Coordinates of C-alpha atoms in Angstrom, one line a residue:
X298 CA -0.6 0.2 0.3
X299 CA 1.4 3.4 -1.1
X300 CA 2.9 5.6 2.3
X301 CA 1.8 9.1 2.8
X302 CA 5.0 10.0 1.1
X303 CA 3.4 8.5 -2.0
X304 CA 0.6 10.1 -1.8
X305 CA 1.8 13.3 -1.6
X306 CA 4.1 12.8 -4.7
X307 CA 0.6 11.4 -7.4
X308 CA -1.1 14.7 -5.7
X309 CA 1.6 16.8 -6.5
X310 CA 1.4 15.7 -10.3
X311 CA -2.2 15.7 -10.5
X312 CA -2.5 19.3 -8.9
X313 CA 0.3 20.7 -11.5
X314 CA -1.8 18.8 -14.7
X315 CA -4.8 19.8 -13.8
X316 CA -5.6 22.7 -11.4
X317 CA -7.0 26.1 -13.1
X318 CA -7.5 23.7 -16.5
X319 CA -11.1 23.2 -17.7
X320 CA -11.7 20.0 -17.6
X321 CA -11.9 18.6 -21.9
X322 CA -12.5 14.9 -21.3
X323 CA -14.3 13.1 -18.0
X324 CA -14.6 9.3 -17.8
X325 CA -15.8 7.9 -14.5
X326 CA -15.7 3.9 -15.0
X327 CA -17.8 2.8 -11.9
X328 CA -21.4 2.2 -12.1
X329 CA -22.3 4.1 -10.1
X330 CA -21.0 6.9 -11.9
X331 CA -20.6 5.8 -15.6
X332 CA -23.2 9.0 -16.4
X333 CA -21.5 11.7 -14.1
X334 CA -19.7 14.6 -16.8
X335 CA -17.3 17.1 -15.5
X336 CA -16.4 18.4 -18.7
X337 CA -16.4 21.9 -18.5
X338 CA -15.7 22.8 -14.9
X339 CA -12.6 24.0 -13.5
X340 CA -10.3 21.9 -11.4
X341 CA -9.5 24.2 -8.6
X342 CA -6.7 21.9 -6.8
X343 CA -5.8 18.2 -5.7
X344 CA -5.1 18.0 -2.0
X345 CA -3.5 14.8 -0.3
X346 CA -5.1 13.4 2.6
X347 CA -3.5 10.7 4.3
X348 CA -3.0 8.2 1.7
X349 CA -6.4 9.6 0.2
X350 CA -6.3 11.9 -2.5
X351 CA -9.1 14.9 -3.1
X352 CA -9.5 16.5 -6.5
X353 CA -11.7 19.6 -5.7
X354 CA -13.5 20.6 -8.9
X355 CA -15.8 23.8 -9.9
X356 CA -19.2 23.4 -8.7
X357 CA -18.2 22.2 -4.8
X358 CA -17.7 18.9 -6.0
X359 CA -14.9 16.3 -5.4
X360 CA -13.8 12.9 -6.6
X361 CA -12.4 10.3 -4.2
X362 CA -9.9 8.3 -4.8
X363 CA -7.5 6.4 -2.5
X364 CA -4.9 4.5 -4.1
X365 CA -4.2 1.2 -1.3
X366 CA -2.3 -2.2 -3.0
X367 CA -2.1 -1.8 -6.5
X368 CA -3.9 1.7 -7.6
X369 CA -2.5 5.0 -9.2
X370 CA -2.8 8.0 -11.3
X371 CA -0.6 8.6 -14.1
X372 CA -0.1 12.0 -16.3
X373 CA 0.1 12.0 -20.1
X374 CA 0.7 14.7 -22.5
X375 CA -1.4 14.7 -26.3
X376 CA 0.3 12.1 -28.5
X377 CA 1.9 10.1 -25.2
X378 CA 1.4 6.6 -25.4
X379 CA -1.1 5.8 -21.7
X380 CA 1.0 2.7 -19.9
X381 CA 0.1 2.8 -16.6
X382 CA -1.5 -0.8 -17.3
X383 CA -4.3 -2.8 -20.1
X384 CA -7.5 -0.3 -20.9
X385 CA -9.9 -2.4 -18.8
X386 CA -8.0 -1.8 -15.7
X387 CA -9.1 2.5 -16.3
X388 CA -10.9 4.0 -13.1
X389 CA -11.1 7.4 -14.1
X390 CA -10.1 9.9 -17.4
X391 CA -10.1 13.8 -16.6
X392 CA -8.7 15.4 -19.6
X393 CA -7.6 19.0 -20.1
X394 CA -6.6 21.0 -23.3
X395 CA -3.2 19.2 -22.5
X396 CA -3.0 17.4 -19.9
X397 CA -4.6 13.6 -19.0
X398 CA -5.0 12.2 -15.7
X399 CA -5.8 8.3 -16.3
X400 CA -6.7 6.1 -12.4
X401 CA -5.6 2.7 -13.1
X402 CA -6.6 -0.2 -10.3
X403 CA -8.4 2.2 -8.2
X404 CA -10.3 1.0 -5.8
X405 CA -12.0 3.3 -4.0
X406 CA -14.1 6.1 -6.5
X407 CA -16.9 8.3 -5.8
X408 CA -18.4 11.2 -6.4
X409 CA -19.0 13.7 -3.8
X410 CA -20.2 16.9 -2.6
X411 CA -17.3 19.1 -0.9
X412 CA -19.1 19.4 1.5
X413 CA -19.5 16.4 2.4
X414 CA -15.1 14.9 2.6
X415 CA -15.8 14.2 5.5
X416 CA -17.8 11.0 5.1
X417 CA -14.8 10.1 3.2
X418 CA -12.0 11.5 5.4
X419 CA -13.5 12.4 8.9
X420 CA -12.1 9.6 11.0
X421 CA -8.4 10.4 9.8
X422 CA -5.7 11.7 12.7
X423 CA -3.6 14.0 12.3
X424 CA -1.8 13.9 8.5
X425 CA 1.8 13.4 8.7
X426 CA 2.5 16.0 5.1
X427 CA -1.3 17.6 6.3
X428 CA -2.1 21.7 7.4
X429 CA -3.8 19.7 11.1
X430 CA -0.6 17.8 12.2
X431 CA -0.2 17.9 15.8
X432 CA 1.6 15.7 17.2
X433 CA 0.8 15.8 20.7
X434 CA -3.0 14.2 19.2
X435 CA -0.8 11.8 16.5
X436 CA 0.8 10.3 20.3
X437 CA -2.8 10.8 22.6
X438 CA -4.0 8.9 19.7
X439 CA -1.6 5.8 19.7
X440 CA -1.5 5.6 24.2
X441 CA -5.3 4.7 23.2
X442 CA -4.6 1.4 23.7
X443 CA -1.4 0.7 25.7
X444 CA -2.0 -2.6 25.0
X445 CA -2.0 -2.2 21.3
X446 CA 1.0 -4.0 19.6
X447 CA 3.2 -0.3 18.1
X448 CA 3.1 -1.7 14.8
X449 CA -1.1 -2.5 14.2
X450 CA -0.9 1.0 15.9
X451 CA 1.1 3.1 13.1
X452 CA -0.8 1.8 10.7
X453 CA -4.0 2.8 12.2
X454 CA -4.9 5.8 10.1
X455 CA -7.6 7.0 12.7
X456 CA -4.2 7.8 15.5
X457 CA -2.6 9.5 12.4
X458 CA -2.4 9.1 8.8
X459 CA 0.5 8.7 6.3
X460 CA 2.5 5.8 8.1
X461 CA 2.5 2.0 5.3
X462 CA 4.3 -0.8 6.4
X463 CA 7.6 0.3 5.1
X464 CA 7.3 3.3 7.7
X465 CA 6.2 1.0 9.9
X466 CA 9.2 -1.4 10.3
X467 CA 11.8 1.9 9.2
X468 CA 9.8 4.3 12.6
X469 CA 10.3 1.1 15.4
X470 CA 13.8 0.4 14.2
X471 CA 14.5 3.7 14.9
X472 CA 12.9 3.6 18.0
X473 CA 14.7 0.3 19.1
X474 CA 12.1 -1.7 19.8
X475 CA 9.7 -4.4 17.7
X476 CA 6.8 -4.7 16.4
X477 CA 5.3 -6.1 18.9
X478 CA 6.0 -4.6 22.0
X479 CA 2.4 -3.0 23.2
X480 CA 2.1 1.2 23.3
X481 CA 1.8 1.2 26.3
X482 CA 5.7 -0.2 26.9
X483 CA 7.2 2.1 25.6
X484 CA 9.8 4.1 26.9
X485 CA 8.4 8.0 27.5
X486 CA 11.9 9.6 26.5
X487 CA 11.0 7.2 22.8
X488 CA 6.9 7.3 23.0
X489 CA 8.0 11.7 22.4
X490 CA 10.1 10.9 20.0
X491 CA 8.2 9.5 18.1
X492 CA 5.5 11.7 16.2
X493 CA 8.4 14.0 15.8
X494 CA 10.4 11.7 13.9
X495 CA 7.4 9.9 11.8
X496 CA 7.5 13.3 10.4
X497 CA 10.7 14.6 9.5
X498 CA 11.0 11.0 7.4
X499 CA 7.9 11.6 5.7
X500 CA 8.8 15.1 5.3
X501 CA 12.4 13.8 3.3
X502 CA 10.8 11.8 1.1
X503 CA 8.0 13.5 -0.2
X504 CA 10.1 15.1 -2.8
X505 CA 12.7 11.7 -3.7
X506 CA 11.9 9.3 -6.1
X507 CA 13.3 5.8 -4.1
X508 CA 12.3 6.5 -0.3
X509 CA 15.7 5.7 2.4
X510 CA 15.8 6.1 6.0
X511 CA 19.2 5.4 6.3
X512 CA 20.4 8.4 5.5
X513 CA 23.9 7.0 4.0
X514 CA 25.1 5.3 0.3
X515 CA 24.2 2.5 0.0
X516 CA 20.9 0.3 1.3
X517 CA 18.5 3.1 1.2
X518 CA 16.4 1.2 4.4
X519 CA 17.4 -0.5 7.5
X520 CA 15.6 -3.5 8.2
X521 CA 12.1 -3.3 5.5
X522 CA 12.5 -5.7 2.9
X523 CA 16.6 -6.8 4.4
X524 CA 15.7 -10.4 5.4
X525 CA 18.2 -12.4 5.6
X526 CA 20.5 -10.4 4.7
X527 CA 23.3 -8.8 8.3
X528 CA 21.6 -5.6 10.1
X529 CA 23.0 -2.8 8.5
X530 CA 24.2 -1.4 12.3
X531 CA 24.8 -4.6 14.2
X532 CA 25.1 -7.6 11.9
X533 CA 23.3 -9.2 13.3
X534 CA 20.3 -10.9 10.2
X535 CA 17.4 -9.1 9.4
X536 CA 14.8 -11.2 10.2
X537 CA 11.0 -11.2 9.1
X538 CA 7.5 -12.0 10.4
X539 CA 3.6 -11.6 10.3
X540 CA 1.4 -8.6 11.9
X541 CA -2.2 -7.9 11.2
X542 CA -3.0 -4.4 10.7
X543 CA -7.3 -5.3 11.1
X544 CA -7.4 -5.9 7.5
X545 CA -4.7 -8.4 6.4
X546 CA -1.2 -9.4 7.3
X547 CA 1.8 -8.2 6.1
X548 CA 5.6 -8.4 6.1
X549 CA 7.2 -7.6 8.6
X550 CA 10.9 -6.7 9.0
X551 CA 13.3 -6.3 12.4
X552 CA 16.5 -6.6 14.0
X553 CA 16.9 -9.1 17.0
X554 CA 19.3 -7.7 18.3
X555 CA 19.4 -3.8 18.5
X556 CA 15.5 -3.9 18.5
X557 CA 14.1 -4.9 22.3
X558 CA 11.1 -6.3 22.5
X559 CA 8.4 -9.5 22.1
X560 CA 8.6 -11.2 18.8
X561 CA 7.3 -13.8 17.2
X562 CA 8.5 -16.8 15.2
X563 CA 10.2 -16.0 11.6
X564 CA 9.1 -17.3 8.9
X565 CA 10.9 -19.9 7.2
X566 CA 13.9 -19.0 4.6
X567 CA 11.4 -21.1 2.4
X568 CA 8.6 -18.9 2.0
X569 CA 11.3 -15.3 1.4
X570 CA 11.8 -17.1 -1.4
X571 CA 8.4 -17.2 -2.4
X572 CA 7.5 -13.5 -1.5
X573 CA 7.0 -10.2 -4.1
X574 CA 10.1 -7.8 -3.6
X575 CA 9.0 -5.2 -1.7
X576 CA 7.3 -2.4 -2.8
X577 CA 9.3 0.8 -2.9

């Protein structure tokens, strides 16, 4: 699933391509909105909210989309070949005189009144890359259920919006605890550091084509996707096991030496070989 920085980049591309321009083409390929026509309306802005995209158009309408695991928005110039996937995977087309935005494999696509955006994103916690960021509220949300494993709490977008599985693993490594540590057992000084560190990681990566957390040449990430290679700090073999997020199990990486706290049984090496290369 895309992280908050990836969605922020997608929103910026769409905003640059569409904002302030009149739509000359509108095609929403979902049954509920198949007859909706946005042509003749100007795009006002494209705003990210956590992992959600809000494309606002004249007349008080917002096109809400969410990428989840496989969705993407691509922007093309006139005459450029569309390369985001086969045509049957296209869910939305928004075109202006000089650019066309094409939404592929969008699992969430709905047309709302702008005044009703809260129906789509009102449940989200403070946005790490948004103007509503509130570190104290984010930490209070995380601590609301002290028995909950830290990794699960970080992925819950109701606590703070924008963290996905990559940042979950990397944050836990930088904090020196495993993702299975109950939130309430996080040492006070590390708990206070968590919101600031999370925001910093997303901010430094929102303008980068390749996500990095190590700040060094070589491997870009400390633990995510690196099992069973050696830890960059202590050379211990990185481990991986599944951890749920309330909807599905996700591969979760950690260093058994650098990170303290409870751990499950690691996945067998044979299971690692069958996993696809982790998304970047």
